[in-house]
Coordinates of C-alpha atoms in Angstrom, one line a residue:
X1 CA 164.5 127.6 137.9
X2 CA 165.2 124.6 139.7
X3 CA 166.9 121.1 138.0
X4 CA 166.0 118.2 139.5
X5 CA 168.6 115.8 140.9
X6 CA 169.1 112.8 142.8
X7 CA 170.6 115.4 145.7
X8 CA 167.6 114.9 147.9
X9 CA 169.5 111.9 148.9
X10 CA 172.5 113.4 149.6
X11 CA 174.3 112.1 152.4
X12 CA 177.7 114.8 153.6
X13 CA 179.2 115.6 156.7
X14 CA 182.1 117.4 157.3
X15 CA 184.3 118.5 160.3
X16 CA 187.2 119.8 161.5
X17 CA 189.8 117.6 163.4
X18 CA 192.3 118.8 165.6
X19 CA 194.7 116.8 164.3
X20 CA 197.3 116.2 161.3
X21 CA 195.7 115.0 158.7
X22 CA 198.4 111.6 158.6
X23 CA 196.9 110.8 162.3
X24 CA 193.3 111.0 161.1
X25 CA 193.9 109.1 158.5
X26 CA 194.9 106.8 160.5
X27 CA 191.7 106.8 162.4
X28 CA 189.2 106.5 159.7
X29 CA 191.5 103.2 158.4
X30 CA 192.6 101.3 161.2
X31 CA 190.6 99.0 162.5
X32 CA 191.4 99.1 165.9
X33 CA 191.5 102.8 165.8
X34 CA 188.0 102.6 163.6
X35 CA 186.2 100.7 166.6
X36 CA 186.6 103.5 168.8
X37 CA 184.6 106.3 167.2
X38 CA 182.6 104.1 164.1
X39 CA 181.6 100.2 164.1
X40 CA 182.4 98.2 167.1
X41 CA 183.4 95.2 165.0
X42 CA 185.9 95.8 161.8
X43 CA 187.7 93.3 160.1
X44 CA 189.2 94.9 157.1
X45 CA 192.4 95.3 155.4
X46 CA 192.9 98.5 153.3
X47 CA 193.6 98.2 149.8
X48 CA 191.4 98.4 147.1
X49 CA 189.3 95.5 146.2
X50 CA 190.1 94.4 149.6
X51 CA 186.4 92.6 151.4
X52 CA 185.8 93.3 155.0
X53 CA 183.0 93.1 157.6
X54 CA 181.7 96.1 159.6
X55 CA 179.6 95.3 162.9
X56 CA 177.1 97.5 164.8
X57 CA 175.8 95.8 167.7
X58 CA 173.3 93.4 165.8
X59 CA 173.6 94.7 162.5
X60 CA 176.6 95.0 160.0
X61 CA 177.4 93.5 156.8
X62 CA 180.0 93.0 154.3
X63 CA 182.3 96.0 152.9
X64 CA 184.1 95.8 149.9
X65 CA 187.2 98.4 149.9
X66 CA 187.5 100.7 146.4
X67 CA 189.4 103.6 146.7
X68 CA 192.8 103.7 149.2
X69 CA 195.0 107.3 148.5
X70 CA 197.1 107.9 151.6
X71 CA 196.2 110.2 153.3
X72 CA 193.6 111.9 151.6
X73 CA 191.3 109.4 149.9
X74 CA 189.1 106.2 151.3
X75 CA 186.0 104.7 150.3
X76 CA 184.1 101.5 150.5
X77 CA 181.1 100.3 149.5
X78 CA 178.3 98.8 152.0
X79 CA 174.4 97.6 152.5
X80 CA 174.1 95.4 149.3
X81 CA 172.1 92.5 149.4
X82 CA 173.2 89.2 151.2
X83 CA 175.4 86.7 148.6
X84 CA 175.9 89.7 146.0
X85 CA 178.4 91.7 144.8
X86 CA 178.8 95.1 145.1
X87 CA 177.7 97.6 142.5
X88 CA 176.7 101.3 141.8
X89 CA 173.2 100.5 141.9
X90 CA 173.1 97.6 144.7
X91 CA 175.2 99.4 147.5
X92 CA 176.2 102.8 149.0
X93 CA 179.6 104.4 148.7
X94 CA 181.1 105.2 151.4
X95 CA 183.8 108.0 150.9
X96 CA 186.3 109.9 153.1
X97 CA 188.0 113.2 151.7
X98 CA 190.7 114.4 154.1
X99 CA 192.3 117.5 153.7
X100 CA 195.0 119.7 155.5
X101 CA 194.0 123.2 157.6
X102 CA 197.7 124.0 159.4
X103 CA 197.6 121.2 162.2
X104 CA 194.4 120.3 161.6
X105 CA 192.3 118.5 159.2
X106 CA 188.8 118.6 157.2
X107 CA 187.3 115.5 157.4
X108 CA 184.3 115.0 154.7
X109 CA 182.0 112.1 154.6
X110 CA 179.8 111.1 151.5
X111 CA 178.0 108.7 151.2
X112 CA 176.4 108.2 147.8
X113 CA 174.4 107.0 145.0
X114 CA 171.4 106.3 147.0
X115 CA 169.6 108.2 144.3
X116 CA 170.7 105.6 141.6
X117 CA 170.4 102.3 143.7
X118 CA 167.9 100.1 142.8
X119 CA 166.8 98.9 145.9
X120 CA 162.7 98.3 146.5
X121 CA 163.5 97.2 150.2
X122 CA 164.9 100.7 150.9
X123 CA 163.0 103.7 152.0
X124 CA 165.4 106.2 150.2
X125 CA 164.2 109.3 152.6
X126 CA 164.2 107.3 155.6
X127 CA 167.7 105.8 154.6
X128 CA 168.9 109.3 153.8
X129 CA 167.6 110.9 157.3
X130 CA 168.9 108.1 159.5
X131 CA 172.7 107.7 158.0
X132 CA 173.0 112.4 158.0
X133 CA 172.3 112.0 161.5
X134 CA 174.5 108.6 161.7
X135 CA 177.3 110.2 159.8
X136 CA 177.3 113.7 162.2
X137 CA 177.4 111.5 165.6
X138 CA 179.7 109.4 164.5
X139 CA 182.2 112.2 163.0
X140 CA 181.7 114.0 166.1
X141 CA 183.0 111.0 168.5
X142 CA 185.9 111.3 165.7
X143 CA 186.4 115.0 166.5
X144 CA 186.7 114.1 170.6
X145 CA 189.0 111.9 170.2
X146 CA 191.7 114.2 169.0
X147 CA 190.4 117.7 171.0
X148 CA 192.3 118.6 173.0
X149 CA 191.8 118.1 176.7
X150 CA 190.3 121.6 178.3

């Protein structure tokens, strides 16, 4: 017995940080500490409703800041089209979950409703593939920066 969902698009990573969870969450909201594990070009200030820009080399768009809780909630939304606003079914949310192991924190990323969007220009499986595989480089350049020197 199997229900169908929009899961097959599931995008979730997770990792643990060897780090307090306050001084992750400072990495995965601060600009200049977001450049040095995520996009190399972020101009963003977080609160909610807040719009930003996130660069990667030639690509990047505009963000648009949803959900800030300190330290253990942030997400964005990104990838809707050019000149509109961002909704559930024209853009991806982005969402960190941080939470605290002893010294070190669980760091999940989801990003989601690529099942609901309406988008004809996106290959949803291709999309899904690329941004799992996105998502686990980019959290493990996260995880480096904070292991500790052998």
């Amino acid at each position: 017995f199997m229900t169908v969902t929009t899961t097959e698009y599931e995008i979730e990573r997770e990792i643990l940080i060897e780090a307090p969870v306050e001084v992750v969450w400072r990495t995965v909201t601060e600009p200049d500490q977001m450049t040095l594990w995520f996009a190399d070009k972020v101009d963003l200030v977080v609160e909610p409703g807040a719009r930003g820009y996130m660069g990667f080399g030639e690509q990047g768009g505009p963000v648009v800041v949803e959900t800030v809780e300190p330290p253990t909630r942030f997400s964005f939304r990104w990838n809707h089209p050019a000149g509109e606003d961002p909704t559930p079914t024209n853009s991806l949310l982005v969402e960190f979950t941080l939470s605290s192991e002893g010294e070190h924190t669980r760091l999940r990323v989801t990003e989601g409703a690529l099942g609901s969007l309406d988008r004809p220009d996106i290959d949803k499986p291709k999309y899904a593939e690329e941004h799992n595989h996105g998502w686990g480089a980019f959290l493990d350049r996260l995880a480096r920066l904070h292991a500790e020197p052998s």
